């Protein structure tokens, strides 16, 4: 798993973020981008029970709302009222 | 110094107070707070980033509300997006919220412009499908450009040569954009524009870059936000007010058969909007509480808990402290700038709006000046972090990557007395300590403005950040009374004006804020955008076309039908130029009207329509003339001074002295006086000329063009042409009608378009070479052509009445040694005062040495924090394109 899959991850930009625990800047790719032992699953559609059948690009179905619709795996779900952690 | 001491002694003997009003030098500025320093050091590492969270949620709820009334559907979609995207809070922050989850974040608006993405969809998906690079290659391209992502690398795709997007978000971008292929503001307005009989003419203007801006690209901005509603009521009460209004108006037309019924829909939309804003703030409260739960450091934990409290209150109630009020204004600011691509969404007179909160906290002992300065430093960083996503041409060519969030100070209050508040001193102080490009500061100079405040602002100017800029308050008020007289503008509202965007004088009004047991008349914006209209017409380019009989020699496009005149007199040149200008205005106005009418019909602004004065009172959104004043649409020009100087040269060399025929002059221009073009030399200012084999042929004519009379020397020969130009243009403005049915006016600023428009203009008869950047602004002399000193420039600039137009723009470059020390500050203020008293509308300064800029151009990484004033804005040097850098370096530098 990568840092940006973690619940302790704070977004910064397209190539790096920050760990809320260590306050250190962490890369999203390449060396040093793997998550540490304190990893906790983050809030993304991919981790929601209402998300299913993703294609090779991560686009799948969201059945959490009254009307079913598509969504994408990396979409942030911290504020989604229908998010259910897998 | 000796003379100065003797003067002081004499004044003292006569009993006059000689205490210095601002006894500090530029060396006396304290360091910014540690909190700010830590955060800006992270900012310097940030890449501009776009992501898809907001577009995804917007689209999803747009689809799910298909068939609803457009303004309600839009409010629901936008409210849903605000309510659901990820809030990010970083350790050390006190003031929170961002446009997106990323620090310098932005996002595409395919409902406004989808073609940009749809045209690139295949290429974008190819980048996603490409095999992953080796880990060693998956690193950022670091170097010139600061936060700009100019090329794709690793898992990052460059968008518009400025932003990076993660590869995993590209499929979502493509999928969302495809939906809008035929339904975006751009595509719908394009469909109807093509039905205009003169569409081909307009296309020729655009393809030749005679004009260079589509209004739909940035449909909002260049206006002033109004923070009154949330400060007075808070969101819970606003939602209640909406319910009351819905009950009162839904199903009732009143006496208005056209718009009466729309009031009920408006209030329904405003309720959705207010709910979205409230949810957004509450999400930050939840996020702060979540982070507090993770936090082991007790100090940071407490700070997260404080943020949670502040954000919860801001989500529901009217602010009860300065910190909450500042946070509330920032929430509203972001709410507005996230609803459309926009730049120039001005903060307005924040130090006057928030003074009641500051005064109470200070009196109660719940805050200190230093705590407030810290918050204002953090505010500077927040505003600096606001990015705008638009196409590369708009982002780079027009905006230079800046979003022009202007904060105005000074002017007059409701009672006609100076409006300067104690809080405004702290805003300047924070601007001196925390040196960031935004918010840029503007002083509304008035003879009633306190001397110590003016001195403090002049001292701030000397630090080299390019702010504050200086605007003529009485001139601005006079302009308001002239332009908006027919809409009921009176002296009270005229006093509430300030700058929208860089330099767009915008109407305002005062509204009664009840706070701390009394009523405060606070100013705020009262008009829609002044950022749309007929924009960025290259005046020298139009003159070039007159000489080439309507054909753009660069592209071969026939831009105008041939005039086939021999141009035997100077007046004949004027006549052709004006007739084509008139045609351009009439044709471009039709296209602009369609673009903006489609925008207001299918994409009406909702947050702005909640906030802007009178919308809520009337029950009408911005698009339906809900705002108090609506005559805000304008004509923007570029290259004024090169045009004036070129006309002066033609008059002198061809018509008065008859040294050359018009054909000989045109031939010399077509051949660039025998020099290489800017594209051939790579230098966009005329400080390097490389001869070709034809140079000797044009030696004399080039000499005569360079030495023809020039604007900026108090020479009536050139200045009278400037006055003539202004006099000829004004009636044209009054004749045009915008989509609001109101008259136009002239907006005379260049932003950054003097780079690209100079690039497409051949040599001009003032001696400017092909492709070189135009002189900036509208009142700045062409670089190095002002030979008689700064007061001569002022004399030239004030040869016409600036108050007849929305603005004028003058940039002055001064070497730091010329204004060193306290006496230097006084000298600088004397210079400013002299120009204001002559009726100049605007002046601003780059107080930096050209040598520093040259070195920074060679070694950008060593100057990451260097800032310069470009046009009406300040920008990091390393994030500006080379043509503009060259032009700034070459500007005339005044020394001691």
PDB file of C-alpha atoms in Angstrom, chain B residues 527-767:
ATOM      1  CA  UNK B 527     -22.103  44.735  -9.475  1.00  0.00           C
ATOM      2  CA  UNK B 528     -21.401  41.688 -11.619  1.00  0.00           C
ATOM      3  CA  UNK B 529     -18.139  40.970 -13.363  1.00  0.00           C
ATOM      4  CA  UNK B 530     -16.176  43.695 -15.066  1.00  0.00           C
ATOM      5  CA  UNK B 531     -14.008  40.952 -16.470  1.00  0.00           C
ATOM      6  CA  UNK B 532     -15.936  40.272 -19.624  1.00  0.00           C
ATOM      7  CA  UNK B 533     -16.610  42.237 -22.753  1.00  0.00           C
ATOM      8  CA  UNK B 534     -14.509  43.002 -25.819  1.00  0.00           C
ATOM      9  CA  UNK B 535     -11.192  42.078 -24.442  1.00  0.00           C
ATOM     10  CA  UNK B 536      -7.572  42.702 -25.211  1.00  0.00           C
ATOM     11  CA  UNK B 537      -7.619  44.412 -28.538  1.00  0.00           C
ATOM     12  CA  UNK B 538      -4.091  45.035 -29.759  1.00  0.00           C
ATOM     13  CA  UNK B 539      -4.204  48.689 -30.802  1.00  0.00           C
ATOM     14  CA  UNK B 540      -0.843  48.569 -32.645  1.00  0.00           C
ATOM     15  CA  UNK B 541      -1.977  45.420 -34.446  1.00  0.00           C
ATOM     16  CA  UNK B 542      -5.007  47.259 -35.754  1.00  0.00           C
ATOM     17  CA  UNK B 543      -2.736  50.007 -37.055  1.00  0.00           C
ATOM     18  CA  UNK B 544      -0.576  47.364 -38.710  1.00  0.00           C
ATOM     19  CA  UNK B 545      -3.663  46.070 -40.514  1.00  0.00           C
ATOM     20  CA  UNK B 546      -4.495  49.577 -41.706  1.00  0.00           C
ATOM     21  CA  UNK B 547      -1.062  49.722 -43.329  1.00  0.00           C
ATOM     22  CA  UNK B 548      -1.409  46.243 -44.853  1.00  0.00           C
ATOM     23  CA  UNK B 549      -4.860  46.972 -46.278  1.00  0.00           C
ATOM     24  CA  UNK B 550      -6.558  44.503 -43.921  1.00  0.00           C
ATOM     25  CA  UNK B 551      -4.351  41.450 -44.377  1.00  0.00           C
ATOM     26  CA  UNK B 552      -2.455  39.931 -41.476  1.00  0.00           C
ATOM     27  CA  UNK B 553       0.966  39.349 -43.014  1.00  0.00           C
ATOM     28  CA  UNK B 554       1.919  36.894 -40.275  1.00  0.00           C
ATOM     29  CA  UNK B 555      -0.886  34.422 -41.002  1.00  0.00           C
ATOM     30  CA  UNK B 556      -2.175  35.538 -44.391  1.00  0.00           C
ATOM     31  CA  UNK B 557      -5.670  36.002 -42.952  1.00  0.00           C
ATOM     32  CA  UNK B 558      -7.822  38.729 -44.465  1.00  0.00           C
ATOM     33  CA  UNK B 559      -8.991  40.380 -41.264  1.00  0.00           C
ATOM     34  CA  UNK B 560     -10.812  43.349 -42.824  1.00  0.00           C
ATOM     35  CA  UNK B 561     -12.143  44.082 -46.271  1.00  0.00           C
ATOM     36  CA  UNK B 562      -9.469  46.145 -48.068  1.00  0.00           C
ATOM     37  CA  UNK B 563      -9.900  49.880 -47.608  1.00  0.00           C
ATOM     38  CA  UNK B 564      -7.871  50.516 -50.788  1.00  0.00           C
ATOM     39  CA  UNK B 565      -7.091  54.027 -49.656  1.00  0.00           C
ATOM     40  CA  UNK B 566      -3.816  55.754 -50.305  1.00  0.00           C
ATOM     41  CA  UNK B 567      -3.658  57.082 -46.766  1.00  0.00           C
ATOM     42  CA  UNK B 568      -2.661  60.460 -48.059  1.00  0.00           C
ATOM     43  CA  UNK B 569      -3.332  62.314 -44.845  1.00  0.00           C
ATOM     44  CA  UNK B 570      -2.896  61.566 -41.182  1.00  0.00           C
ATOM     45  CA  UNK B 571      -6.609  62.054 -40.686  1.00  0.00           C
ATOM     46  CA  UNK B 572      -7.255  59.393 -43.290  1.00  0.00           C
ATOM     47  CA  UNK B 573      -5.188  56.950 -41.227  1.00  0.00           C
ATOM     48  CA  UNK B 574      -7.317  57.843 -38.203  1.00  0.00           C
ATOM     49  CA  UNK B 575     -10.534  57.435 -40.178  1.00  0.00           C
ATOM     50  CA  UNK B 576      -9.696  53.955 -41.410  1.00  0.00           C
ATOM     51  CA  UNK B 577      -8.413  52.907 -38.010  1.00  0.00           C
ATOM     52  CA  UNK B 578     -11.551  54.171 -36.300  1.00  0.00           C
ATOM     53  CA  UNK B 579     -13.896  52.624 -38.847  1.00  0.00           C
ATOM     54  CA  UNK B 580     -12.282  49.230 -38.343  1.00  0.00           C
ATOM     55  CA  UNK B 581     -12.267  49.694 -34.604  1.00  0.00           C
ATOM     56  CA  UNK B 582     -15.998  50.480 -34.817  1.00  0.00           C
ATOM     57  CA  UNK B 583     -16.591  47.326 -36.840  1.00  0.00           C
ATOM     58  CA  UNK B 584     -14.545  45.274 -34.412  1.00  0.00           C
ATOM     59  CA  UNK B 585     -16.506  46.659 -31.470  1.00  0.00           C
ATOM     60  CA  UNK B 586     -19.885  45.991 -33.010  1.00  0.00           C
ATOM     61  CA  UNK B 587     -19.063  42.464 -34.156  1.00  0.00           C
ATOM     62  CA  UNK B 588     -17.203  41.447 -31.007  1.00  0.00           C
ATOM     63  CA  UNK B 589     -19.940  42.869 -28.820  1.00  0.00           C
ATOM     64  CA  UNK B 590     -22.477  40.539 -30.429  1.00  0.00           C
ATOM     65  CA  UNK B 591     -20.302  37.502 -29.806  1.00  0.00           C
ATOM     66  CA  UNK B 592     -19.520  38.559 -26.264  1.00  0.00           C
ATOM     67  CA  UNK B 593     -23.185  39.140 -25.547  1.00  0.00           C
ATOM     68  CA  UNK B 594     -24.036  35.647 -26.739  1.00  0.00           C
ATOM     69  CA  UNK B 595     -21.231  34.051 -24.741  1.00  0.00           C
ATOM     70  CA  UNK B 596     -22.249  35.746 -21.532  1.00  0.00           C
ATOM     71  CA  UNK B 597     -25.971  35.411 -22.104  1.00  0.00           C
ATOM     72  CA  UNK B 598     -25.555  31.661 -22.530  1.00  0.00           C
ATOM     73  CA  UNK B 599     -23.442  31.627 -19.365  1.00  0.00           C
ATOM     74  CA  UNK B 600     -26.088  33.378 -17.300  1.00  0.00           C
ATOM     75  CA  UNK B 601     -28.847  31.195 -18.705  1.00  0.00           C
ATOM     76  CA  UNK B 602     -27.301  27.747 -18.326  1.00  0.00           C
ATOM     77  CA  UNK B 603     -24.656  28.392 -15.673  1.00  0.00           C
ATOM     78  CA  UNK B 604     -25.919  31.188 -13.434  1.00  0.00           C
ATOM     79  CA  UNK B 605     -23.645  32.035 -10.519  1.00  0.00           C
ATOM     80  CA  UNK B 606     -25.167  31.009  -7.227  1.00  0.00           C
ATOM     81  CA  UNK B 607     -22.787  31.939  -4.401  1.00  0.00           C
ATOM     82  CA  UNK B 608     -22.158  35.323  -5.918  1.00  0.00           C
ATOM     83  CA  UNK B 609     -25.907  35.740  -6.329  1.00  0.00           C
ATOM     84  CA  UNK B 610     -26.377  35.063  -2.649  1.00  0.00           C
ATOM     85  CA  UNK B 611     -23.734  37.559  -1.586  1.00  0.00           C
ATOM     86  CA  UNK B 612     -23.866  40.472  -4.012  1.00  0.00           C
ATOM     87  CA  UNK B 613     -25.773  43.491  -2.759  1.00  0.00           C
ATOM     88  CA  UNK B 614     -29.468  43.588  -3.685  1.00  0.00           C
ATOM     89  CA  UNK B 615     -29.754  40.105  -5.239  1.00  0.00           C
ATOM     90  CA  UNK B 616     -31.376  38.702  -2.110  1.00  0.00           C
ATOM     91  CA  UNK B 617     -33.519  41.772  -1.718  1.00  0.00           C
ATOM     92  CA  UNK B 618     -34.801  41.606  -5.303  1.00  0.00           C
ATOM     93  CA  UNK B 619     -34.967  37.821  -5.458  1.00  0.00           C
ATOM     94  CA  UNK B 620     -32.939  37.767  -8.671  1.00  0.00           C
ATOM     95  CA  UNK B 621     -29.588  36.212  -9.477  1.00  0.00           C
ATOM     96  CA  UNK B 622     -26.668  38.058 -11.043  1.00  0.00           C
ATOM     97  CA  UNK B 623     -27.670  36.999 -14.549  1.00  0.00           C
ATOM     98  CA  UNK B 624     -31.113  38.551 -14.135  1.00  0.00           C
ATOM     99  CA  UNK B 625     -29.714  41.943 -13.084  1.00  0.00           C
ATOM    100  CA  UNK B 626     -30.066  41.085  -9.415  1.00  0.00           C
ATOM    101  CA  UNK B 627     -27.100  43.255  -8.478  1.00  0.00           C
ATOM    102  CA  UNK B 628     -27.597  46.936  -7.806  1.00  0.00           C
ATOM    103  CA  UNK B 629     -25.433  48.102 -10.735  1.00  0.00           C
ATOM    104  CA  UNK B 630     -25.123  46.242 -14.018  1.00  0.00           C
ATOM    105  CA  UNK B 631     -23.288  48.497 -16.451  1.00  0.00           C
ATOM    106  CA  UNK B 632     -20.047  46.692 -15.745  1.00  0.00           C
ATOM    107  CA  UNK B 633     -19.108  45.252 -19.130  1.00  0.00           C
ATOM    108  CA  UNK B 634     -16.128  46.789 -20.868  1.00  0.00           C
ATOM    109  CA  UNK B 635     -13.705  47.158 -23.739  1.00  0.00           C
ATOM    110  CA  UNK B 636     -10.128  46.269 -22.848  1.00  0.00           C
ATOM    111  CA  UNK B 637      -7.222  47.452 -24.916  1.00  0.00           C
ATOM    112  CA  UNK B 638      -3.581  46.575 -25.073  1.00  0.00           C
ATOM    113  CA  UNK B 639      -0.529  48.375 -26.423  1.00  0.00           C
ATOM    114  CA  UNK B 640      -1.927  51.890 -26.040  1.00  0.00           C
ATOM    115  CA  UNK B 641       1.413  53.639 -25.856  1.00  0.00           C
ATOM    116  CA  UNK B 642       3.013  51.777 -28.762  1.00  0.00           C
ATOM    117  CA  UNK B 643      -0.025  52.771 -30.778  1.00  0.00           C
ATOM    118  CA  UNK B 644       0.202  56.423 -29.742  1.00  0.00           C
ATOM    119  CA  UNK B 645       3.942  56.527 -30.421  1.00  0.00           C
ATOM    120  CA  UNK B 646       3.467  54.833 -33.769  1.00  0.00           C
ATOM    121  CA  UNK B 647       0.841  57.343 -34.765  1.00  0.00           C
ATOM    122  CA  UNK B 648       3.177  60.143 -33.652  1.00  0.00           C
ATOM    123  CA  UNK B 649       5.924  58.712 -35.833  1.00  0.00           C
ATOM    124  CA  UNK B 650       3.646  58.417 -38.850  1.00  0.00           C
ATOM    125  CA  UNK B 651       2.458  61.975 -38.360  1.00  0.00           C
ATOM    126  CA  UNK B 652       5.988  63.279 -37.986  1.00  0.00           C
ATOM    127  CA  UNK B 653       7.897  61.243 -40.561  1.00  0.00           C
ATOM    128  CA  UNK B 654       5.259  60.707 -43.223  1.00  0.00           C
ATOM    129  CA  UNK B 655       2.754  63.538 -43.023  1.00  0.00           C
ATOM    130  CA  UNK B 656       4.384  66.575 -41.380  1.00  0.00           C
ATOM    131  CA  UNK B 657       8.038  66.288 -42.364  1.00  0.00           C
ATOM    132  CA  UNK B 658       7.293  64.133 -45.430  1.00  0.00           C
ATOM    133  CA  UNK B 659      10.588  62.297 -45.085  1.00  0.00           C
ATOM    134  CA  UNK B 660       9.047  59.011 -46.205  1.00  0.00           C
ATOM    135  CA  UNK B 661       6.007  57.894 -48.089  1.00  0.00           C
ATOM    136  CA  UNK B 662       3.521  55.655 -46.343  1.00  0.00           C
ATOM    137  CA  UNK B 663       4.623  52.869 -48.694  1.00  0.00           C
ATOM    138  CA  UNK B 664       8.268  53.299 -47.678  1.00  0.00           C
ATOM    139  CA  UNK B 665       7.293  53.243 -44.023  1.00  0.00           C
ATOM    140  CA  UNK B 666       5.181  50.123 -44.493  1.00  0.00           C
ATOM    141  CA  UNK B 667       7.991  48.407 -46.384  1.00  0.00           C
ATOM    142  CA  UNK B 668      10.411  49.106 -43.520  1.00  0.00           C
ATOM    143  CA  UNK B 669       7.940  47.699 -40.984  1.00  0.00           C
ATOM    144  CA  UNK B 670       7.314  44.574 -43.034  1.00  0.00           C
ATOM    145  CA  UNK B 671      11.062  43.976 -43.186  1.00  0.00           C
ATOM    146  CA  UNK B 672      11.463  44.684 -39.446  1.00  0.00           C
ATOM    147  CA  UNK B 673      13.809  47.606 -40.237  1.00  0.00           C
ATOM    148  CA  UNK B 674      16.328  45.027 -41.380  1.00  0.00           C
ATOM    149  CA  UNK B 675      16.638  43.318 -37.991  1.00  0.00           C
ATOM    150  CA  UNK B 676      15.881  39.792 -36.834  1.00  0.00           C
ATOM    151  CA  UNK B 677      12.536  39.312 -35.094  1.00  0.00           C
ATOM    152  CA  UNK B 678      12.123  38.557 -31.393  1.00  0.00           C
ATOM    153  CA  UNK B 679      11.426  34.938 -32.222  1.00  0.00           C
ATOM    154  CA  UNK B 680      14.695  34.726 -34.104  1.00  0.00           C
ATOM    155  CA  UNK B 681      16.730  36.323 -31.314  1.00  0.00           C
ATOM    156  CA  UNK B 682      14.788  34.861 -28.374  1.00  0.00           C
ATOM    157  CA  UNK B 683      14.761  38.300 -26.722  1.00  0.00           C
ATOM    158  CA  UNK B 684      11.365  39.962 -26.451  1.00  0.00           C
ATOM    159  CA  UNK B 685      12.455  43.421 -25.410  1.00  0.00           C
ATOM    160  CA  UNK B 686      14.272  45.751 -27.782  1.00  0.00           C
ATOM    161  CA  UNK B 687      17.517  45.740 -25.839  1.00  0.00           C
ATOM    162  CA  UNK B 688      19.162  43.412 -28.299  1.00  0.00           C
ATOM    163  CA  UNK B 689      19.038  44.040 -32.019  1.00  0.00           C
ATOM    164  CA  UNK B 690      20.615  41.702 -34.485  1.00  0.00           C
ATOM    165  CA  UNK B 691      20.969  43.074 -37.978  1.00  0.00           C
ATOM    166  CA  UNK B 692      20.252  41.176 -41.165  1.00  0.00           C
ATOM    167  CA  UNK B 693      21.788  41.985 -44.534  1.00  0.00           C
ATOM    168  CA  UNK B 694      18.975  44.507 -45.082  1.00  0.00           C
ATOM    169  CA  UNK B 695      19.765  46.632 -42.034  1.00  0.00           C
ATOM    170  CA  UNK B 696      21.678  49.316 -43.846  1.00  0.00           C
ATOM    171  CA  UNK B 697      18.746  49.865 -46.217  1.00  0.00           C
ATOM    172  CA  UNK B 698      16.540  50.934 -43.288  1.00  0.00           C
ATOM    173  CA  UNK B 699      19.149  52.624 -41.132  1.00  0.00           C
ATOM    174  CA  UNK B 700      17.832  56.170 -41.572  1.00  0.00           C
ATOM    175  CA  UNK B 701      14.138  55.376 -41.330  1.00  0.00           C
ATOM    176  CA  UNK B 702      14.740  53.294 -38.229  1.00  0.00           C
ATOM    177  CA  UNK B 703      16.664  56.188 -36.698  1.00  0.00           C
ATOM    178  CA  UNK B 704      13.848  58.586 -37.510  1.00  0.00           C
ATOM    179  CA  UNK B 705      11.205  56.256 -36.084  1.00  0.00           C
ATOM    180  CA  UNK B 706      13.133  55.740 -32.853  1.00  0.00           C
ATOM    181  CA  UNK B 707      13.635  59.480 -32.521  1.00  0.00           C
ATOM    182  CA  UNK B 708      10.114  60.542 -33.418  1.00  0.00           C
ATOM    183  CA  UNK B 709       8.143  62.253 -30.616  1.00  0.00           C
ATOM    184  CA  UNK B 710       7.201  59.867 -27.858  1.00  0.00           C
ATOM    185  CA  UNK B 711       4.594  59.798 -25.146  1.00  0.00           C
ATOM    186  CA  UNK B 712       6.011  60.335 -21.653  1.00  0.00           C
ATOM    187  CA  UNK B 713       8.092  63.426 -22.310  1.00  0.00           C
ATOM    188  CA  UNK B 714       5.505  66.157 -21.781  1.00  0.00           C
ATOM    189  CA  UNK B 715       5.628  66.676 -25.529  1.00  0.00           C
ATOM    190  CA  UNK B 716       2.229  67.897 -26.810  1.00  0.00           C
ATOM    191  CA  UNK B 717       3.038  66.482 -30.240  1.00  0.00           C
ATOM    192  CA  UNK B 718       2.647  62.906 -28.948  1.00  0.00           C
ATOM    193  CA  UNK B 719       0.362  63.628 -26.016  1.00  0.00           C
ATOM    194  CA  UNK B 720      -2.265  65.318 -28.162  1.00  0.00           C
ATOM    195  CA  UNK B 721      -2.610  62.063 -30.090  1.00  0.00           C
ATOM    196  CA  UNK B 722      -3.297  60.242 -26.833  1.00  0.00           C
ATOM    197  CA  UNK B 723      -6.001  62.746 -25.955  1.00  0.00           C
ATOM    198  CA  UNK B 724      -7.411  62.441 -29.456  1.00  0.00           C
ATOM    199  CA  UNK B 725      -7.550  58.662 -29.070  1.00  0.00           C
ATOM    200  CA  UNK B 726      -9.416  58.898 -25.766  1.00  0.00           C
ATOM    201  CA  UNK B 727     -11.834  61.468 -27.174  1.00  0.00           C
ATOM    202  CA  UNK B 728     -12.572  59.372 -30.251  1.00  0.00           C
ATOM    203  CA  UNK B 729     -13.160  56.178 -28.287  1.00  0.00           C
ATOM    204  CA  UNK B 730     -15.498  57.418 -25.580  1.00  0.00           C
ATOM    205  CA  UNK B 731     -18.568  57.972 -27.819  1.00  0.00           C
ATOM    206  CA  UNK B 732     -18.097  54.473 -29.227  1.00  0.00           C
ATOM    207  CA  UNK B 733     -18.366  53.057 -25.718  1.00  0.00           C
ATOM    208  CA  UNK B 734     -21.534  54.953 -24.971  1.00  0.00           C
ATOM    209  CA  UNK B 735     -23.094  53.633 -28.169  1.00  0.00           C
ATOM    210  CA  UNK B 736     -22.488  49.933 -27.467  1.00  0.00           C
ATOM    211  CA  UNK B 737     -24.950  47.896 -25.401  1.00  0.00           C
ATOM    212  CA  UNK B 738     -23.908  44.888 -23.320  1.00  0.00           C
ATOM    213  CA  UNK B 739     -26.046  41.820 -22.623  1.00  0.00           C
ATOM    214  CA  UNK B 740     -27.308  43.712 -19.590  1.00  0.00           C
ATOM    215  CA  UNK B 741     -28.540  46.452 -21.922  1.00  0.00           C
ATOM    216  CA  UNK B 742     -26.060  48.955 -20.513  1.00  0.00           C
ATOM    217  CA  UNK B 743     -23.379  51.158 -22.055  1.00  0.00           C
ATOM    218  CA  UNK B 744     -19.753  50.093 -22.242  1.00  0.00           C
ATOM    219  CA  UNK B 745     -16.688  51.885 -20.934  1.00  0.00           C
ATOM    220  CA  UNK B 746     -12.973  51.702 -21.509  1.00  0.00           C
ATOM    221  CA  UNK B 747     -10.763  49.481 -19.393  1.00  0.00           C
ATOM    222  CA  UNK B 748      -7.161  50.344 -20.128  1.00  0.00           C
ATOM    223  CA  UNK B 749      -4.995  47.658 -18.612  1.00  0.00           C
ATOM    224  CA  UNK B 750      -2.875  45.062 -20.322  1.00  0.00           C
ATOM    225  CA  UNK B 751      -2.685  42.332 -17.642  1.00  0.00           C
ATOM    226  CA  UNK B 752      -0.120  40.088 -19.389  1.00  0.00           C
ATOM    227  CA  UNK B 753      -1.465  40.325 -22.911  1.00  0.00           C
ATOM    228  CA  UNK B 754       1.205  42.790 -23.958  1.00  0.00           C
ATOM    229  CA  UNK B 755       3.424  39.696 -24.246  1.00  0.00           C
ATOM    230  CA  UNK B 756       1.418  37.542 -26.669  1.00  0.00           C
ATOM    231  CA  UNK B 757      -0.094  40.472 -28.527  1.00  0.00           C
ATOM    232  CA  UNK B 758       3.324  41.997 -28.979  1.00  0.00           C
ATOM    233  CA  UNK B 759       4.498  38.631 -30.203  1.00  0.00           C
ATOM    234  CA  UNK B 760       2.056  38.625 -33.115  1.00  0.00           C
ATOM    235  CA  UNK B 761       2.581  42.241 -34.104  1.00  0.00           C
ATOM    236  CA  UNK B 762       5.133  43.144 -36.736  1.00  0.00           C
ATOM    237  CA  UNK B 763       7.472  46.097 -36.325  1.00  0.00           C
ATOM    238  CA  UNK B 764       5.743  49.367 -35.484  1.00  0.00           C
ATOM    239  CA  UNK B 765       6.572  52.844 -36.644  1.00  0.00           C
ATOM    240  CA  UNK B 766       7.722  53.898 -33.182  1.00  0.00           C
ATOM    241  CA  UNK B 767      10.811  51.753 -33.748  1.00  0.00           C
TER     242      UNK B 767
END
